[in-house]
Coordinates of C-alpha atoms in Angstrom, one line a residue:
G1259 CA 3.4 -134.8 -46.8
P1260 CA 3.9 -132.4 -49.7
Q1261 CA 7.3 -131.9 -51.4
V1262 CA 8.4 -128.3 -50.5
G1263 CA 11.2 -126.2 -52.0
I1264 CA 12.6 -123.3 -50.0
L1265 CA 14.4 -120.6 -52.1
D1266 CA 16.3 -118.1 -49.9
V1267 CA 16.8 -115.0 -52.1
D1268 CA 18.0 -112.8 -49.2
L1269 CA 21.4 -112.6 -50.9
C1270 CA 23.0 -110.3 -48.3
G1271 CA 21.7 -112.1 -45.3
P1272 CA 21.1 -115.8 -46.0
S1273 CA 19.8 -117.1 -42.6
I1274 CA 17.6 -120.0 -43.7
P1275 CA 20.4 -122.6 -43.7
R1276 CA 21.2 -121.8 -40.1
M1277 CA 17.5 -121.9 -39.1
L1278 CA 17.3 -125.4 -40.6
R1279 CA 20.7 -126.5 -39.3
A1280 CA 22.0 -127.0 -42.8
Q1281 CA 24.8 -124.4 -42.9
A1282 CA 27.5 -127.1 -43.2
S1283 CA 25.9 -128.5 -46.3
A1284 CA 27.1 -128.0 -49.9
V1285 CA 25.3 -127.9 -53.2
H1286 CA 26.6 -130.0 -56.1
Q1287 CA 26.3 -130.0 -59.9
C1288 CA 24.4 -132.5 -62.0
D1289 CA 23.3 -132.6 -65.6
R1290 CA 20.2 -130.6 -64.7
G1291 CA 22.1 -127.9 -62.8
W1292 CA 22.6 -127.4 -59.1
L1293 CA 21.2 -130.0 -56.7
P1294 CA 19.4 -128.4 -53.7
V1295 CA 20.2 -129.5 -50.2
L1296 CA 17.6 -132.1 -49.1
L1297 CA 16.3 -131.9 -45.5
G1298 CA 14.0 -134.0 -43.3
Q1299 CA 13.9 -137.7 -42.7
D1300 CA 12.0 -138.3 -46.0
H1301 CA 13.9 -135.5 -47.9
S1302 CA 10.6 -133.7 -48.3
I1303 CA 12.3 -130.3 -48.2
S1304 CA 14.6 -129.0 -50.9
L1305 CA 16.6 -125.9 -49.9
M1306 CA 18.7 -123.5 -52.0
S1307 CA 20.5 -120.5 -50.7
I1308 CA 23.6 -118.4 -51.5
G1309 CA 24.8 -119.4 -48.1
F1310 CA 25.8 -122.7 -49.6
L1311 CA 28.0 -121.0 -52.2
L1312 CA 30.1 -118.8 -49.9
E1313 CA 33.6 -119.9 -48.9
K1314 CA 33.1 -118.5 -45.4
P1315 CA 29.9 -118.1 -43.4
D1316 CA 30.7 -114.5 -42.6
E1317 CA 31.6 -113.5 -46.1
A1318 CA 29.8 -110.4 -47.3
V1319 CA 27.9 -110.4 -50.6
V1320 CA 28.7 -107.0 -52.1
W1321 CA 26.9 -107.2 -55.5
R1322 CA 25.2 -104.7 -57.8
G1323 CA 21.7 -105.4 -59.2
P1324 CA 22.6 -107.2 -62.4
K1325 CA 24.6 -109.9 -60.6
K1326 CA 21.8 -110.4 -58.1
N1327 CA 19.3 -110.7 -60.9
A1328 CA 21.4 -113.3 -62.7
L1329 CA 21.8 -115.5 -59.6
I1330 CA 18.1 -115.4 -58.8
K1331 CA 17.2 -116.5 -62.3
Q1332 CA 19.7 -119.3 -61.9
F1333 CA 18.1 -120.3 -58.6
V1334 CA 14.8 -120.7 -60.3
S1335 CA 15.7 -122.2 -63.7
D1336 CA 19.1 -124.0 -63.1
V1337 CA 18.3 -125.9 -59.8
A1338 CA 17.1 -129.4 -60.0
W1339 CA 14.1 -128.8 -57.8
G1340 CA 12.3 -132.0 -58.9
D1341 CA 8.5 -132.4 -58.7
L1342 CA 7.5 -129.9 -56.0
D1343 CA 4.1 -129.2 -54.6
F1344 CA 5.2 -125.8 -53.3
L1345 CA 8.1 -123.5 -53.7
I1346 CA 8.4 -121.0 -50.9
V1347 CA 10.6 -118.0 -51.6
D1348 CA 12.0 -116.0 -48.7
T1349 CA 12.8 -112.5 -49.6
P1350 CA 14.5 -109.6 -47.7
P1351 CA 12.3 -106.7 -46.7
G1352 CA 11.5 -104.0 -49.2
T1353 CA 10.7 -103.9 -53.0
S1354 CA 14.2 -104.0 -54.5
D1355 CA 16.1 -106.1 -57.1
E1356 CA 15.5 -109.4 -55.3
H1357 CA 11.7 -109.0 -55.5
I1358 CA 11.6 -107.8 -59.1
S1359 CA 13.9 -110.6 -60.3
T1360 CA 12.0 -113.2 -58.3
V1361 CA 8.6 -112.2 -59.7
E1362 CA 9.9 -112.1 -63.3
A1363 CA 11.6 -115.4 -63.0
L1364 CA 8.5 -117.1 -61.5
R1365 CA 5.9 -115.5 -63.7
P1366 CA 6.0 -118.4 -66.3
Y1367 CA 5.1 -120.8 -63.5
K1368 CA 2.0 -118.7 -62.4
P1369 CA 2.9 -118.2 -58.7
L1370 CA 0.1 -118.6 -56.2
G1371 CA 0.8 -115.3 -54.5
A1372 CA 2.6 -113.4 -51.7
V1373 CA 2.3 -113.6 -48.0
L1374 CA 3.3 -110.2 -46.5
V1375 CA 4.7 -110.1 -43.0
T1376 CA 4.6 -107.0 -40.7
T1377 CA 5.2 -106.2 -37.1
P1378 CA 2.5 -104.2 -35.2
Q1379 CA 4.1 -100.8 -35.1
A1380 CA 3.3 -98.0 -37.6
V1381 CA 6.8 -97.8 -39.1
S1382 CA 6.7 -101.5 -40.1
V1383 CA 3.1 -101.3 -41.4
G1384 CA 4.1 -98.3 -43.6
D1385 CA 6.9 -100.4 -45.2
V1386 CA 4.5 -103.3 -45.9
R1387 CA 2.0 -100.9 -47.4
R1388 CA 4.6 -100.2 -50.1
E1389 CA 4.9 -103.9 -50.6
L1390 CA 1.2 -104.1 -51.2
T1391 CA 1.6 -101.5 -53.9
F1392 CA 4.5 -103.5 -55.4
C1393 CA 2.3 -106.6 -55.6
K1394 CA -0.4 -104.6 -57.3
K1395 CA 1.9 -103.1 -59.9
T1396 CA 3.5 -106.5 -60.7
G1397 CA 0.2 -108.4 -60.8
L1398 CA 1.1 -110.6 -57.9
Q1399 CA -1.9 -111.8 -55.8
V1400 CA -1.7 -111.1 -52.1
L1401 CA -2.7 -114.2 -50.2
G1402 CA -2.8 -112.3 -46.9
I1403 CA -0.9 -110.4 -44.2
V1404 CA 0.7 -111.9 -41.1
E1405 CA 1.4 -109.8 -38.0
N1406 CA 4.7 -111.1 -36.5
M1407 CA 6.0 -110.3 -33.0
S1408 CA 2.4 -109.7 -31.9
G1409 CA 2.8 -109.5 -28.2
F1410 CA 5.1 -111.5 -25.9
V1411 CA 3.6 -114.6 -24.3
C1412 CA 5.2 -115.4 -20.9
P1413 CA 6.4 -119.0 -20.9
H1414 CA 5.5 -119.2 -17.2
C1415 CA 2.0 -117.7 -16.8
S1416 CA 1.0 -117.4 -20.5
E1417 CA 0.1 -113.8 -20.1
C1418 CA 0.5 -111.8 -23.4
T1419 CA 2.1 -108.4 -23.2
N1420 CA 2.0 -106.1 -26.3
I1421 CA 5.6 -104.8 -26.3
F1422 CA 5.3 -102.9 -29.6
S1423 CA 1.7 -102.1 -30.2
K1424 CA -1.3 -104.1 -31.4
G1425 CA -3.5 -104.6 -34.5
G1426 CA -1.4 -102.9 -37.1
G1427 CA -1.3 -105.9 -39.4
E1428 CA -5.1 -106.5 -39.1
E1429 CA -5.9 -102.8 -39.8
L1430 CA -3.6 -102.8 -42.9
A1431 CA -5.4 -106.0 -44.2
K1432 CA -8.8 -104.4 -43.8
H1433 CA -7.6 -101.2 -45.4
A1434 CA -6.2 -103.1 -48.4
G1435 CA -9.0 -105.5 -48.7
V1436 CA -6.9 -108.6 -48.4
P1437 CA -7.2 -111.5 -45.9
F1438 CA -5.6 -111.2 -42.5
L1439 CA -4.0 -114.6 -41.8
G1440 CA -3.2 -114.1 -38.1
C1441 CA -0.8 -113.1 -35.4
V1442 CA 2.4 -114.8 -34.4
P1443 CA 3.5 -113.8 -30.8
L1444 CA 7.1 -113.4 -29.6
D1445 CA 7.9 -116.9 -28.3
P1446 CA 11.2 -117.7 -26.6
Q1447 CA 10.7 -121.4 -27.7
L1448 CA 10.4 -120.4 -31.3
C1449 CA 13.5 -118.1 -31.0
Q1450 CA 15.4 -121.0 -29.4
S1451 CA 14.5 -123.4 -32.3
L1452 CA 15.6 -120.9 -34.9
E1453 CA 18.9 -120.2 -33.2
E1454 CA 19.7 -123.9 -32.7
G1455 CA 18.2 -125.2 -36.0
T1456 CA 15.9 -127.7 -34.1
D1457 CA 12.5 -128.8 -35.1
F1458 CA 10.1 -126.4 -33.5
I1459 CA 7.0 -128.4 -34.5
Q1460 CA 8.2 -131.6 -32.9
E1461 CA 9.7 -130.0 -29.8
F1462 CA 7.1 -127.4 -28.8
P1463 CA 3.7 -128.5 -30.1
K1464 CA 1.9 -126.8 -27.2
S1465 CA 3.6 -123.4 -27.8
S1466 CA 1.3 -120.5 -28.5
A1467 CA 3.4 -119.7 -31.7
F1468 CA 2.8 -123.3 -32.9
S1469 CA -1.0 -122.9 -33.1
A1470 CA -0.7 -119.5 -34.7
L1471 CA 1.7 -120.8 -37.4
A1472 CA -0.4 -123.9 -38.1
H1473 CA -3.5 -121.7 -38.5
I1474 CA -1.7 -119.5 -41.0
A1475 CA -0.2 -122.4 -43.0
Q1476 CA -3.6 -124.1 -43.2
Q1477 CA -5.2 -120.9 -44.7
V1478 CA -2.4 -120.8 -47.4
L1479 CA -3.0 -124.5 -48.1
D1480 CA -6.7 -123.9 -48.4
R1481 CA -6.2 -121.1 -50.9
A1482 CA -3.9 -123.3 -52.9
S1483 CA -6.5 -126.0 -53.0
E1484 CA -9.2 -123.6 -54.1
Q1485 CA -7.1 -122.3 -57.0
S1486 CA -6.2 -125.8 -58.2
C1487 CA -9.9 -126.9 -58.4

């Protein structure tokens, strides 16, 4: 499959290493800079996170903007990513230093675009509406919107219950004129995989969240293929 890099720029809450069961790993220096942590049987995933640079896993990162900006630029330019097909950047919510620095650092590489994630309720949709404005101001294409936690699917009877509300992400996409990529339900099996760092795709291929995530990923791949033609 494709070679994928994952860059975790949630500097104050680096959770990706735990989700991928890589929190005990360490990064090393080479003549090209930092070596990312390689994951998967074929080493097809390269991961970089500030979580690998902390002495203790519960150490707080109390940094002002300039220090955050400098580290993000290092993560882009001073990491030996190798020949990647995709670099996925996981950002914290909002439109703060991490987002501005990431867009500026990646601009020379002509990033494909942003996938915005909301939950159905109006409070979350309002926050993501500001992120749409951010993307417009920075010239970053919006690939689409995903509605996460879109109902709870009972693992026993498969009935879906809308715990929060419904349709906020789709309405926002229509209003903004951007694609709606789909809904991801609350799924106990997905939560279990993220907590334990196990391979959700291999363990729960019949899960409702699996089909939703696969559909979203395929749309992003299709968009990438269209732009490369």
